């Protein structure tokens, strides 16, 4: 069973923006400059193919079964910089390399 971890900054930001039963959905899609890319969205519906709800301090992240294979063991972080603020996946053991913006990656084979 794969695990996804939430950083303190991720928990803090999710608690600030999520309303009611909203949670952060993490998906992996084909595309980006390295082959795969992370997609984040706020959602309220847990789908039948969602593998796991990861909860920490009241903040929740949901990952579907296909995406979990690409992000298990990773940490979801919230990064705030001068030019942008975003959720991102950091220290992904499944990723071989990523692009400089941190939104896409290639997979280890």
One Martini backbone bead per residue (centre of mass of N, CA, C, O) as a GRO file, in nm:
protein
  109
    1UNK     BB    1   0.093   0.038   0.026
    2UNK     BB    2   0.072   0.356  -0.042
    3UNK     BB    3   0.224   0.674   0.041
    4UNK     BB    4   0.128   1.010   0.135
    5UNK     BB    5   0.271   1.315   0.218
    6UNK     BB    6   0.240   1.602   0.441
    7UNK     BB    7   0.317   1.906   0.481
    8UNK     BB    8   0.280   2.177   0.677
    9UNK     BB    9   0.221   2.378   0.440
   10UNK     BB   10  -0.004   2.210   0.315
   11UNK     BB   11  -0.196   2.198   0.554
   12UNK     BB   12  -0.226   2.501   0.598
   13UNK     BB   13  -0.336   2.575   0.311
   14UNK     BB   14  -0.580   2.382   0.305
   15UNK     BB   15  -0.723   2.506   0.554
   16UNK     BB   16  -0.760   2.789   0.410
   17UNK     BB   17  -0.918   2.684   0.125
   18UNK     BB   18  -1.096   2.472   0.237
   19UNK     BB   19  -1.442   2.382   0.206
   20UNK     BB   20  -1.565   2.174   0.404
   21UNK     BB   21  -1.534   1.877   0.196
   22UNK     BB   22  -1.273   1.961   0.085
   23UNK     BB   23  -1.007   1.848  -0.135
   24UNK     BB   24  -0.705   1.729  -0.253
   25UNK     BB   25  -0.624   1.653  -0.585
   26UNK     BB   26  -0.407   1.395  -0.714
   27UNK     BB   27  -0.260   1.382  -1.041
   28UNK     BB   28  -0.150   1.183  -1.320
   29UNK     BB   29  -0.020   1.289  -1.636
   30UNK     BB   30   0.033   1.313  -1.950
   31UNK     BB   31   0.318   1.517  -2.003
   32UNK     BB   32   0.515   1.754  -2.042
   33UNK     BB   33   0.873   1.775  -2.048
   34UNK     BB   34   0.901   1.456  -1.900
   35UNK     BB   35   0.592   1.292  -1.954
   36UNK     BB   36   0.488   1.390  -1.667
   37UNK     BB   37   0.213   1.528  -1.463
   38UNK     BB   38   0.089   1.734  -1.224
   39UNK     BB   39  -0.243   1.748  -1.067
   40UNK     BB   40  -0.439   2.004  -0.912
   41UNK     BB   41  -0.745   1.988  -0.703
   42UNK     BB   42  -1.054   2.068  -0.598
   43UNK     BB   43  -1.273   1.848  -0.404
   44UNK     BB   44  -1.583   1.635  -0.301
   45UNK     BB   45  -1.539   1.359  -0.466
   46UNK     BB   46  -1.525   1.018  -0.417
   47UNK     BB   47  -1.409   0.779  -0.615
   48UNK     BB   48  -1.390   0.444  -0.694
   49UNK     BB   49  -1.067   0.488  -0.798
   50UNK     BB   50  -0.989   0.572  -0.527
   51UNK     BB   51  -0.744   0.475  -0.306
   52UNK     BB   52  -0.683   0.737  -0.116
   53UNK     BB   53  -0.692   0.899   0.202
   54UNK     BB   54  -0.495   1.165   0.307
   55UNK     BB   55  -0.442   1.254   0.652
   56UNK     BB   56  -0.362   1.583   0.812
   57UNK     BB   57  -0.480   1.797   1.037
   58UNK     BB   58  -0.758   1.797   0.837
   59UNK     BB   59  -0.611   1.736   0.580
   60UNK     BB   60  -0.683   1.638   0.232
   61UNK     BB   61  -0.569   1.366   0.012
   62UNK     BB   62  -0.639   1.248  -0.321
   63UNK     BB   63  -0.578   0.924  -0.489
   64UNK     BB   64  -0.561   0.745  -0.754
   65UNK     BB   65  -0.463   0.437  -0.856
   66UNK     BB   66  -0.281   0.528  -1.097
   67UNK     BB   67  -0.125   0.765  -0.953
   68UNK     BB   68   0.000   0.617  -0.705
   69UNK     BB   69   0.231   0.471  -0.860
   70UNK     BB   70   0.382   0.767  -0.908
   71UNK     BB   71   0.364   0.881  -0.571
   72UNK     BB   72   0.471   0.687  -0.385
   73UNK     BB   73   0.647   0.838  -0.111
   74UNK     BB   74   0.559   1.119  -0.125
   75UNK     BB   75   0.547   1.481  -0.108
   76UNK     BB   76   0.327   1.736  -0.019
   77UNK     BB   77   0.362   2.077  -0.110
   78UNK     BB   78   0.389   2.428  -0.022
   79UNK     BB   79   0.484   2.695  -0.239
   80UNK     BB   80   0.636   3.023  -0.176
   81UNK     BB   81   0.687   3.270  -0.416
   82UNK     BB   82   0.723   3.548  -0.595
   83UNK     BB   83   0.600   3.415  -0.878
   84UNK     BB   84   0.473   3.167  -0.696
   85UNK     BB   85   0.203   2.946  -0.595
   86UNK     BB   86   0.222   2.590  -0.490
   87UNK     BB   87   0.160   2.277  -0.541
   88UNK     BB   88   0.387   1.993  -0.469
   89UNK     BB   89   0.605   1.741  -0.556
   90UNK     BB   90   0.829   1.583  -0.334
   91UNK     BB   91   1.034   1.336  -0.314
   92UNK     BB   92   1.011   1.121  -0.563
   93UNK     BB   93   1.085   0.780  -0.594
   94UNK     BB   94   0.962   0.744  -0.902
   95UNK     BB   95   1.152   0.967  -0.998
   96UNK     BB   96   1.417   1.049  -1.200
   97UNK     BB   97   1.318   1.328  -1.330
   98UNK     BB   98   1.288   1.682  -1.357
   99UNK     BB   99   1.183   1.984  -1.388
  100UNK     BB  100   1.237   2.309  -1.290
  101UNK     BB  101   0.922   2.359  -1.207
  102UNK     BB  102   0.797   2.072  -1.076
  103UNK     BB  103   0.549   1.942  -1.276
  104UNK     BB  104   0.752   1.734  -1.406
  105UNK     BB  105   0.827   1.383  -1.506
  106UNK     BB  106   1.013   1.088  -1.482
  107UNK     BB  107   1.036   0.739  -1.491
  108UNK     BB  108   1.133   0.464  -1.340
  109UNK     BB  109   1.253   0.129  -1.471
   0.00000   0.00000   0.00000
